[in-house]
Coordinates of N, CA and C in Angstrom, one line a residue:
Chain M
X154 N 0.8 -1.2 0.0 CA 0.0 0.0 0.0 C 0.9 1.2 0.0
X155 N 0.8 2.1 -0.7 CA 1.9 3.4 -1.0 C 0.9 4.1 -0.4
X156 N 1.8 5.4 0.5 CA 1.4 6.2 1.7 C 1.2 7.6 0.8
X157 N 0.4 8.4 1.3 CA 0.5 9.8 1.0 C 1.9 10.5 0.6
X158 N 2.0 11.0 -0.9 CA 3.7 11.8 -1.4 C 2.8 13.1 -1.5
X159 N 3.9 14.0 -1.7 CA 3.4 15.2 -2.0 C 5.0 16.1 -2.5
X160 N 5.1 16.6 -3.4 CA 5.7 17.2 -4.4 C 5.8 18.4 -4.4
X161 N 6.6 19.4 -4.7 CA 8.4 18.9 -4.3 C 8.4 19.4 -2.7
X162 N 9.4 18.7 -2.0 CA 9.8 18.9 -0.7 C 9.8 20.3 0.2
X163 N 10.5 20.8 -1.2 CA 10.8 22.0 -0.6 C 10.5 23.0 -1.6
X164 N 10.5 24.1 -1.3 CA 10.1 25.3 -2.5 C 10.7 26.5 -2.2
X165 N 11.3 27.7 -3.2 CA 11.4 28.9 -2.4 C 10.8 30.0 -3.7
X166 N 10.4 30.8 -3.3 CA 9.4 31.6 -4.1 C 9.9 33.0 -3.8
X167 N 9.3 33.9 -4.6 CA 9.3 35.8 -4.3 C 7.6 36.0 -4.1
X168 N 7.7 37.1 -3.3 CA 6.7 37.7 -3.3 C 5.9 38.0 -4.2
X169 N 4.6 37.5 -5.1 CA 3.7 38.1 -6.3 C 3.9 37.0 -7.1
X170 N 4.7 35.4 -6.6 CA 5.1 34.6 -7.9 C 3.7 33.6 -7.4
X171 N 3.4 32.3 -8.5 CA 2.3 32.1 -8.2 C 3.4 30.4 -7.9
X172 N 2.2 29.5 -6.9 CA 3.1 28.2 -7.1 C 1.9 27.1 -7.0
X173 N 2.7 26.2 -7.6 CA 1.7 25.0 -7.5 C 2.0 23.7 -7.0
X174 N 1.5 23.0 -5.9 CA 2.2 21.9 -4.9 C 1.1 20.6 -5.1
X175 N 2.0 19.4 -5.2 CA 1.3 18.3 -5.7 C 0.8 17.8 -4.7
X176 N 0.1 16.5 -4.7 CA -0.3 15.6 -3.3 C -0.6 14.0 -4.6
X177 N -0.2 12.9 -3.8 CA -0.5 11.9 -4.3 C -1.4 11.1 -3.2
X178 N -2.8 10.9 -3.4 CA -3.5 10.2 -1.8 C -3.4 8.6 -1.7
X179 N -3.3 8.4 -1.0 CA -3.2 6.9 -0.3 C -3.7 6.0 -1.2
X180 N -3.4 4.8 -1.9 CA -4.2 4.1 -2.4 C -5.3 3.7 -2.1
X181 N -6.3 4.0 -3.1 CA -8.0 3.3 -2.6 C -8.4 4.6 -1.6
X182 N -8.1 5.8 -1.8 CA -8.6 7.1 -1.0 C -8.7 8.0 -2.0
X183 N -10.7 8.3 -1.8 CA -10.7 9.4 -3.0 C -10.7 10.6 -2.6
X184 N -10.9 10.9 -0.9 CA -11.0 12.3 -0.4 C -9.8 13.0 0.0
X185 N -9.1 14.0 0.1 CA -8.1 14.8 -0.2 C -8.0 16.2 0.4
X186 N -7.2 16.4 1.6 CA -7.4 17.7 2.3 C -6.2 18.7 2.4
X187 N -6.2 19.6 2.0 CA -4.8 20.6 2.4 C -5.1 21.4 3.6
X188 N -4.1 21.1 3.9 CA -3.4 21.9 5.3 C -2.2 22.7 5.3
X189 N -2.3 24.2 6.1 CA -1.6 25.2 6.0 C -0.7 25.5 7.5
X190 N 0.7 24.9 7.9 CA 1.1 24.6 9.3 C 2.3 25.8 9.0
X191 N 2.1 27.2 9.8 CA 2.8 27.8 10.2 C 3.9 27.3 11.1
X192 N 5.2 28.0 11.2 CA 6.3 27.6 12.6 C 5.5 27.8 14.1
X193 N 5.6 26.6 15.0 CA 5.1 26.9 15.8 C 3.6 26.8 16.1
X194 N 3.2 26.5 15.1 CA 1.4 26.2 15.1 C 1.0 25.1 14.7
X195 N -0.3 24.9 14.7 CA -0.9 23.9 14.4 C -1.1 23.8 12.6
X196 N -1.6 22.7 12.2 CA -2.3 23.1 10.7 C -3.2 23.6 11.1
X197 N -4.0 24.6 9.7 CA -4.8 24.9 9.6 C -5.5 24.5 8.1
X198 N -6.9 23.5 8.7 CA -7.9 23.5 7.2 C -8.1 24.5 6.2
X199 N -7.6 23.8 5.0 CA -7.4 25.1 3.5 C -8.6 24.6 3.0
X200 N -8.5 23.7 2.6 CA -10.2 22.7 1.8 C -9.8 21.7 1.5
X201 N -11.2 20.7 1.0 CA -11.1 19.6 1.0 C -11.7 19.0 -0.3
X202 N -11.3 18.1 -1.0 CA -11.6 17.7 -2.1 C -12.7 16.2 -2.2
X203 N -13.4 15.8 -2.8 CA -14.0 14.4 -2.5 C -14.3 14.4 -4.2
X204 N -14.0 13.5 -4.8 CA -14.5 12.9 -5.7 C -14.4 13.8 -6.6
X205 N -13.3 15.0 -6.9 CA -13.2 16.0 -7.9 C -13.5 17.4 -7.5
X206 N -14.7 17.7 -6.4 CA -15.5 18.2 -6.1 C -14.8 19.0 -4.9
X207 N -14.7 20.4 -4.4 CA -14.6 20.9 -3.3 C -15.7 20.5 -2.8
X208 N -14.9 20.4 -1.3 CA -16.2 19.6 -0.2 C -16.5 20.3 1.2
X209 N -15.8 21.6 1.0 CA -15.4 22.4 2.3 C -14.4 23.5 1.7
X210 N -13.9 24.3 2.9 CA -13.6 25.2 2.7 C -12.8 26.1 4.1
X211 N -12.0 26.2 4.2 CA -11.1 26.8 5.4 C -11.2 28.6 4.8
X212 N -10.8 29.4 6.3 CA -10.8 30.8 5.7 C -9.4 31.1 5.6
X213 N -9.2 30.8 3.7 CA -8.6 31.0 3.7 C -8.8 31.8 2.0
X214 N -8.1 32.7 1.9 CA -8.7 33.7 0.4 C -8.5 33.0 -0.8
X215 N -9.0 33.5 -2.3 CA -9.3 32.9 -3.2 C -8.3 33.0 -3.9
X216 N -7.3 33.0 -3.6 CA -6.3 33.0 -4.5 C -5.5 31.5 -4.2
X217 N -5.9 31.1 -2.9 CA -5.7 29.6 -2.5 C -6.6 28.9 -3.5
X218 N -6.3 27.8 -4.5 CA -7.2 27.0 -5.1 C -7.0 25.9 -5.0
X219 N -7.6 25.2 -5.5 CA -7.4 23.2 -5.7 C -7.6 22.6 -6.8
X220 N -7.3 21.7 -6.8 CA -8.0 20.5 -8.1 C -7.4 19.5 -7.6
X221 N -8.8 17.8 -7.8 CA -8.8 17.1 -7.7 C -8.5 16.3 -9.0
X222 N -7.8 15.3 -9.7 CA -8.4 14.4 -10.9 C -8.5 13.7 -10.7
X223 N -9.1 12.6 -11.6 CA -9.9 11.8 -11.6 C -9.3 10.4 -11.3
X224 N -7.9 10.3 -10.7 CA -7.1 9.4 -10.2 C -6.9 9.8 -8.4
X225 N -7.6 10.5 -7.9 CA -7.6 11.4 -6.8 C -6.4 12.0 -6.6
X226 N -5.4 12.2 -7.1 CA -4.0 13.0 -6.8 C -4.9 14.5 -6.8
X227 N -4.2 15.6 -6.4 CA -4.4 16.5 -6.0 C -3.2 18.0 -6.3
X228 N -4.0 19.3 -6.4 CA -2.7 19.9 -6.1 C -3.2 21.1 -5.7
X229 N -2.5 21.8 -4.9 CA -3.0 23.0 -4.2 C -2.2 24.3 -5.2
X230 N -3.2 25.3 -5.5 CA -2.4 26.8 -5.9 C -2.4 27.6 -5.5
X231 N -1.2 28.4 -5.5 CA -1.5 29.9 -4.4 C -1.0 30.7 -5.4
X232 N -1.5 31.9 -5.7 CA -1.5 33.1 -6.4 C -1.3 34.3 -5.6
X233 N -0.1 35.2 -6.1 CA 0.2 35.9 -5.6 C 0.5 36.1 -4.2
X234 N 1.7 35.0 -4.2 CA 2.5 35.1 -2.9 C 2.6 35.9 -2.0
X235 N 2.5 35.8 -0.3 CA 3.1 37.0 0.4 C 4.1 36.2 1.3
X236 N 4.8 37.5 2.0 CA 5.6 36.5 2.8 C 4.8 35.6 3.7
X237 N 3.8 35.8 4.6 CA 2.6 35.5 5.2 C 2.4 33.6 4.5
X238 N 2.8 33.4 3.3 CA 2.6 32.1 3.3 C 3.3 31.0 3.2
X239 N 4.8 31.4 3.8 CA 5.7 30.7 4.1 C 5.3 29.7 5.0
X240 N 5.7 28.1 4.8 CA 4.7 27.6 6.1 C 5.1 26.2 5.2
X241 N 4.7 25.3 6.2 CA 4.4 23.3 5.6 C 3.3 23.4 5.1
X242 N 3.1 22.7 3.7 CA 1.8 22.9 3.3 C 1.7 21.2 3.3
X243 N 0.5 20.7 4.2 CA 0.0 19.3 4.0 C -1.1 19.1 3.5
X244 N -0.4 17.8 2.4 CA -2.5 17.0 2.6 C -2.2 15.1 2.9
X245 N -3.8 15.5 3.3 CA -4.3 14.2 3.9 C -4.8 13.5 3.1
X246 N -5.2 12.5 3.0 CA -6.1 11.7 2.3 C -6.8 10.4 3.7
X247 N -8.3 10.4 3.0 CA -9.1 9.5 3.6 C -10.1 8.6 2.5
X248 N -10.1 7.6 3.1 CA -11.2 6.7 2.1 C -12.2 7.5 1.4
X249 N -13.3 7.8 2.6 CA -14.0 8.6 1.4 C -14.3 9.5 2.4
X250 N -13.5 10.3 3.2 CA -14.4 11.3 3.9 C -14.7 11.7 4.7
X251 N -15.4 9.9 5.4 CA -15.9 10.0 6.8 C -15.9 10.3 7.8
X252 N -16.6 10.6 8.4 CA -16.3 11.2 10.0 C -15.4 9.9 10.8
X253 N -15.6 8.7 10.6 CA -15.2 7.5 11.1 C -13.6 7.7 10.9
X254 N -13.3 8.0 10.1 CA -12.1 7.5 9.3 C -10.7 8.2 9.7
X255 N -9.9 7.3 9.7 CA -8.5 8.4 10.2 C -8.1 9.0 8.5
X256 N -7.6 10.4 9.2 CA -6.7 11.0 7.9 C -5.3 11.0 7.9
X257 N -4.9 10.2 6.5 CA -3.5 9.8 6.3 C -2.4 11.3 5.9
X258 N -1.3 11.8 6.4 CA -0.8 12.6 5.9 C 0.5 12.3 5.1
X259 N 0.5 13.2 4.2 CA 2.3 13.2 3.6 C 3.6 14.3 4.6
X260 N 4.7 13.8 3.8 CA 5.4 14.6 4.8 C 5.6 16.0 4.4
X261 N 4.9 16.5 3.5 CA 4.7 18.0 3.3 C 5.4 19.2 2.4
X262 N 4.8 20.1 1.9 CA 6.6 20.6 1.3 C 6.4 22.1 2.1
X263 N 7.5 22.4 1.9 CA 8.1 23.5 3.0 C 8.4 24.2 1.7
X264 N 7.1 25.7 2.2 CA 7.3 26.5 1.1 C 7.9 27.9 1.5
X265 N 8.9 28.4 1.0 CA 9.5 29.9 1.6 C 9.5 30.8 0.6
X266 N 8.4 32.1 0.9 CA 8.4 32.8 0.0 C 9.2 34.4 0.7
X267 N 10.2 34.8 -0.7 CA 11.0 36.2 0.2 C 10.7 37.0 -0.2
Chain T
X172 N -16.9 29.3 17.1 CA -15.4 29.0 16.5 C -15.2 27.8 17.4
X173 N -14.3 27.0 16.9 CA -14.2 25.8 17.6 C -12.3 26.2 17.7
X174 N -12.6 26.6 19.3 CA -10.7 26.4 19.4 C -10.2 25.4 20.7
X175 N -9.2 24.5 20.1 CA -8.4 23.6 20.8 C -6.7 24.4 21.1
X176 N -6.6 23.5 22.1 CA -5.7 23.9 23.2 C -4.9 22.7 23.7
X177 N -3.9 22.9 24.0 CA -2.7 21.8 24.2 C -1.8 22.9 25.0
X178 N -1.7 22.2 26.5 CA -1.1 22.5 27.5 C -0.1 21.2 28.3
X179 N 1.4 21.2 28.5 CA 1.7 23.1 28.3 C 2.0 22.5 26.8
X180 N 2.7 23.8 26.4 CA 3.6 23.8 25.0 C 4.6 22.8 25.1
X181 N 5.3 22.4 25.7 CA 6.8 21.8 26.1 C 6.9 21.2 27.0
X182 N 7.6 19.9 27.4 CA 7.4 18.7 28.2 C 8.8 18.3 28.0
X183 N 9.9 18.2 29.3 CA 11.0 17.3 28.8 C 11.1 15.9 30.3
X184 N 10.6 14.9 30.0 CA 10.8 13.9 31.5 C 12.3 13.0 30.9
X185 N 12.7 12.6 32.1 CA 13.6 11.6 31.9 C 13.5 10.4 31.4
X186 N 13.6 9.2 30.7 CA 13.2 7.7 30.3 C 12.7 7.4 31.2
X187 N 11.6 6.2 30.6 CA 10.7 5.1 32.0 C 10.1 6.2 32.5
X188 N 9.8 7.2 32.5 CA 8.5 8.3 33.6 C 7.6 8.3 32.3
X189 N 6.5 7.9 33.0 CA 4.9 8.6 31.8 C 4.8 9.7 31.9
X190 N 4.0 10.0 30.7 CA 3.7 10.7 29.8 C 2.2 11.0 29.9
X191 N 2.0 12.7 29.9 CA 0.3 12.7 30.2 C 0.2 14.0 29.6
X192 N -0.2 13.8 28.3 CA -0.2 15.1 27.5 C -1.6 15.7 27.1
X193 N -2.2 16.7 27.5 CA -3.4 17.2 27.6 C -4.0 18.2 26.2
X194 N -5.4 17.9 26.2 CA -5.8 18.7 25.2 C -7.3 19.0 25.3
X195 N -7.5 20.2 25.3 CA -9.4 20.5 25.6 C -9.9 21.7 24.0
X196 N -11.0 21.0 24.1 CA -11.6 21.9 23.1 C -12.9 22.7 23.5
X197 N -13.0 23.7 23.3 CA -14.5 24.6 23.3 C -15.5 23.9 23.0
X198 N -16.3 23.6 21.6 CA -17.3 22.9 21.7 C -17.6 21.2 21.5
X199 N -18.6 20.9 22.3 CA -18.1 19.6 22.2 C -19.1 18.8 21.2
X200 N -19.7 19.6 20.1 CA -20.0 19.0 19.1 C -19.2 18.3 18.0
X201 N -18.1 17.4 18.5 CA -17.3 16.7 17.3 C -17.6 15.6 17.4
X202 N -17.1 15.4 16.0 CA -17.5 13.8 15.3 C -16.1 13.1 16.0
X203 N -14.9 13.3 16.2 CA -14.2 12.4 16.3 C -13.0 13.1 17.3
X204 N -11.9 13.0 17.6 CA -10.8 13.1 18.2 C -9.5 11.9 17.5
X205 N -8.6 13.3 17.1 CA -7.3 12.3 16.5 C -6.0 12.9 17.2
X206 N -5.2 12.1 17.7 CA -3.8 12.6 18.4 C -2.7 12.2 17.3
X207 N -1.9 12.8 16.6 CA -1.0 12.7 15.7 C 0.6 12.7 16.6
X208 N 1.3 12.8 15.8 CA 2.4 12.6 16.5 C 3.2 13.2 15.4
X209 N 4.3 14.1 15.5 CA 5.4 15.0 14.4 C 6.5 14.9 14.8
X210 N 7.3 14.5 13.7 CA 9.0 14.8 13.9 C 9.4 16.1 13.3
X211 N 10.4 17.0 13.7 CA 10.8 18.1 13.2 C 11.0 17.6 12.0
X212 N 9.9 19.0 11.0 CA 9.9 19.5 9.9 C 9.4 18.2 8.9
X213 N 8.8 17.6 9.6 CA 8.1 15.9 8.8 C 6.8 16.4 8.9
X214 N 6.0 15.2 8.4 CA 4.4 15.4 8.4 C 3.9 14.7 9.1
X215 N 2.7 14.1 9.7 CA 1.7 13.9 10.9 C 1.6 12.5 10.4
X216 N 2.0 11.6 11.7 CA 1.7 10.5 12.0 C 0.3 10.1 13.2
X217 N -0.2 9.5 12.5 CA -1.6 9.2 13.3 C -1.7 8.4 14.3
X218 N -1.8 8.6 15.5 CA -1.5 7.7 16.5 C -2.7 6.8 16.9
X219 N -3.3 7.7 17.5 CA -5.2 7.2 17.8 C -6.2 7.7 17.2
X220 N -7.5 7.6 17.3 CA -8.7 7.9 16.8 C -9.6 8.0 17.7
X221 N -10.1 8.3 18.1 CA -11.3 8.2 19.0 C -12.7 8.8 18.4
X222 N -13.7 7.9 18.4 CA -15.0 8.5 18.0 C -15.6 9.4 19.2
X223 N -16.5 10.0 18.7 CA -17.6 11.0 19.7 C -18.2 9.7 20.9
X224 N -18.4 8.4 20.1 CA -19.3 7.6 20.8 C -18.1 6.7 22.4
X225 N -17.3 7.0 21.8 CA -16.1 6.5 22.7 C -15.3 6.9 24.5
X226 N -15.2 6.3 24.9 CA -14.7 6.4 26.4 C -13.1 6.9 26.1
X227 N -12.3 5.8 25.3 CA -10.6 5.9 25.4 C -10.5 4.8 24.3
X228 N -8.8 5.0 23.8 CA -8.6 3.9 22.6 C -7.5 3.9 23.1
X229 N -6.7 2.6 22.8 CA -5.4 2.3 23.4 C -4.8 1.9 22.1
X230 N -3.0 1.6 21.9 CA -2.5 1.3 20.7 C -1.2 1.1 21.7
X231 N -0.7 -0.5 22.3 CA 0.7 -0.2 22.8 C 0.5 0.5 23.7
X232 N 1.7 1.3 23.9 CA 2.0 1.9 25.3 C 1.1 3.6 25.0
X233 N 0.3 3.7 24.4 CA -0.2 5.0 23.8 C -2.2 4.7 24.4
X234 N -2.3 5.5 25.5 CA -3.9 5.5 25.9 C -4.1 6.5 25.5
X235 N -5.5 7.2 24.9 CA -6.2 8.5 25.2 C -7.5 8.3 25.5
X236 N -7.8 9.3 26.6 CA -9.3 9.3 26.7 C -10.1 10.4 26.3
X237 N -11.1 9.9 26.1 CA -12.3 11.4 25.8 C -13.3 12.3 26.7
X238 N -13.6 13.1 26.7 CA -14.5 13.2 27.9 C -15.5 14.5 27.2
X239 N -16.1 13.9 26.3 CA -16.6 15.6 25.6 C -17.2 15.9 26.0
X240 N -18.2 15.9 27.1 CA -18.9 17.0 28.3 C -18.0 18.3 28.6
X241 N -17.2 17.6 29.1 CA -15.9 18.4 29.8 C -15.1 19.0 28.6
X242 N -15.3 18.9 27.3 CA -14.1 19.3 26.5 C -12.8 18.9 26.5
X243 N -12.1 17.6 27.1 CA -11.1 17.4 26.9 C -10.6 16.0 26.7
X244 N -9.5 15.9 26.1 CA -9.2 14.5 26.3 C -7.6 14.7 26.6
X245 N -7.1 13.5 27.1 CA -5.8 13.1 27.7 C -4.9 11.9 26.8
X246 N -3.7 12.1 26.4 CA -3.1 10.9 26.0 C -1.6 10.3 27.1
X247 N -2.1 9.3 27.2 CA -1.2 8.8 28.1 C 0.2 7.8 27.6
X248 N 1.8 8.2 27.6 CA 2.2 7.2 27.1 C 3.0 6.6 28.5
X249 N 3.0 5.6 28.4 CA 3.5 5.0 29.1 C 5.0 4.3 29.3
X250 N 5.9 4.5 30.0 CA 7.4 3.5 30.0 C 8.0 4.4 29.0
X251 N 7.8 6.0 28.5 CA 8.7 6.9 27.6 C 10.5 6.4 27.3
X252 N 10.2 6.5 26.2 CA 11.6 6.4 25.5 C 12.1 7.5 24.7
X253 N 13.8 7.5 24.6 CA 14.0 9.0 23.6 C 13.4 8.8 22.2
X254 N 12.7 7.8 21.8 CA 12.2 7.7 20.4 C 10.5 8.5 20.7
X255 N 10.5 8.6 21.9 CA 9.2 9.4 21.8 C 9.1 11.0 21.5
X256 N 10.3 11.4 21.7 CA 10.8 12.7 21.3 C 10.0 13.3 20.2
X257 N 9.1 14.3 20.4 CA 8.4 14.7 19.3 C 7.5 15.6 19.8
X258 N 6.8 16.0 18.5 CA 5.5 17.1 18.9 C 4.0 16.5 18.7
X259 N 3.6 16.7 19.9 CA 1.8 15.7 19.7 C 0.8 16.3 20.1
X260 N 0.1 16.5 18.5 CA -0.8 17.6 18.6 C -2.3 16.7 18.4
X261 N -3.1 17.3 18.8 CA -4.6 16.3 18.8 C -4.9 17.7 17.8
X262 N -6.6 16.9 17.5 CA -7.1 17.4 16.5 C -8.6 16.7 16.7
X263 N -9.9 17.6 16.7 CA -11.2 17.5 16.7 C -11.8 17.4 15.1
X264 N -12.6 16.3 14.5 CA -13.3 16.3 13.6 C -14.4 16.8 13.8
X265 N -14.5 18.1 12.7 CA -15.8 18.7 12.4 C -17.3 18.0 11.7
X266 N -18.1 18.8 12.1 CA -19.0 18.4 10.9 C -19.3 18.8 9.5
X267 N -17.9 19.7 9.4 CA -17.3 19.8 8.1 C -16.7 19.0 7.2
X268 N -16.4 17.8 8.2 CA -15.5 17.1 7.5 C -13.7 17.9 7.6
X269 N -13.2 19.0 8.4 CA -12.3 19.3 8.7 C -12.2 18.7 10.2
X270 N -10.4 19.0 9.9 CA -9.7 18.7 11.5 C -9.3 20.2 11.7
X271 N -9.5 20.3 13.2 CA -9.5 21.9 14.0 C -8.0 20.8 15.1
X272 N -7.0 21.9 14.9 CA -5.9 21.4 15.1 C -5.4 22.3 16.6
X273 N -5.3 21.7 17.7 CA -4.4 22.7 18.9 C -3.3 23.0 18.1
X274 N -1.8 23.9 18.9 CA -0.6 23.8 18.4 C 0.4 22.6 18.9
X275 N 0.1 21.9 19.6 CA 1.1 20.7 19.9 C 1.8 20.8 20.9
X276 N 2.3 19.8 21.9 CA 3.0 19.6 22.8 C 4.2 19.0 22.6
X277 N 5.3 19.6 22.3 CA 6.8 19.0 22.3 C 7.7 18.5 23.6
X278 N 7.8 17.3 23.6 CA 8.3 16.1 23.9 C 9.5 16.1 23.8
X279 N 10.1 16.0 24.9 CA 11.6 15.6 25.3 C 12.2 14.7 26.3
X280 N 12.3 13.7 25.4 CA 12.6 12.2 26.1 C 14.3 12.1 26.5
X281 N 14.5 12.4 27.8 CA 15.8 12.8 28.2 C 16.9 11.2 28.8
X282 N 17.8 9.9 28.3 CA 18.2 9.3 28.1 C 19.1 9.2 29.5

């Protein structure tokens, strides 16, 4: 069973550039969640994906996006970088969702914008 | 707003002393309770699960209980070793289908 990857490790960015971060989910998991883990803090829910479909929504502005395909891999975009979003960006994956279900994570990529 | 809490921030005991790492949340409308476990600058290993319908889940030397009246739950490790060295943050499932995350309790297993 191959675990949650997520693409590339590491990242460094400028200010105003746009980036785009992968997620590969768990085999046999169609649901798909990004998380935003400042230094020192907890994650915080960005949104969540199910079956292609945003399924939720964290407050987080619209310049944060997603997409799901249809192999459930995943990738989160951020548009118009600030320093403000330097940070681990994770996702999870779960079977399908459930409230029941534990959520599997990757080990994240570490994004630094100057 | 649903905010979780993890007290204190930082924990260092010597080997063989347990482990009793706390965490309370404001509302006790959740679907679930998850305690993760982090290595510097890695990503979230899932330790327990606990449902809303649940008392405590055990895994090994790793107990947590629930107590959602009270808003909190406890994870207990037990016989600590320096491989427990880490940051362990719990996490409340919504009825969003999100996890509402405290900031974590870092662990220092002293040899």
């Amino acid at each position: 069973e191959t675990g949650v990857t997520q693409s590339p490790t590491h990242l460094i960015k400028t200010r105003g550039q746009q980036v785009t971060l992968r997620c590969s989910s768990q085999s046999g998991h169609n649901t798909v969640s990004w998380y935003q883990q400042a230094l020192g803090q907890g994650p915080q829910f960005i949104f969540q994906y199910y079956r292609e479909e945003e399924n939720g929504r964290g407050n987080f502005p619209p310049r944060f996006s997603g997409l799901q395909f249809p192999n459930y891999s995943s990738e989160l975009n951020v548009n118009a970088l600030e320093l403000d979003d330097s940070a681990l960006y994770l996702c999870a994956s779960s079977l399908s969702g459930g409230h029941q279900e534990t959520q599997y994570f990757g080990p994240g990529t570490r994004l630094l914008v100057l | 707003k649903q905010e979780v809490t993890q007290i204190p921030a930082a924990l260092s005991v010597p080997e063989g002393e347990n482990l009793v790492l706390n965490c309370s949340f404001t509302d006790s409308a959740i679907y679930n309770l998850q305690w993760f476990r982090q290595d510097p600058g890695k990503g979230l290993t899932s330790l327990l699960l606990i449902q809303s319908s649940q008392r405590e889940q055990t895994s090994g030397r790793l107990n947590a209980s629930l107590d959602k009246s009270s808003g909190r739950s406890t994870l207990y490790i037990a016989a600590s070793q320096p491989g427990d060295s880490a940051t362990y943050l719990c996490a409340v499932g919504l009825g969003d289908y999100k996890l509402s995350f405290g900031a974590g309790t870092t662990v220092t297993v002293r040899a």
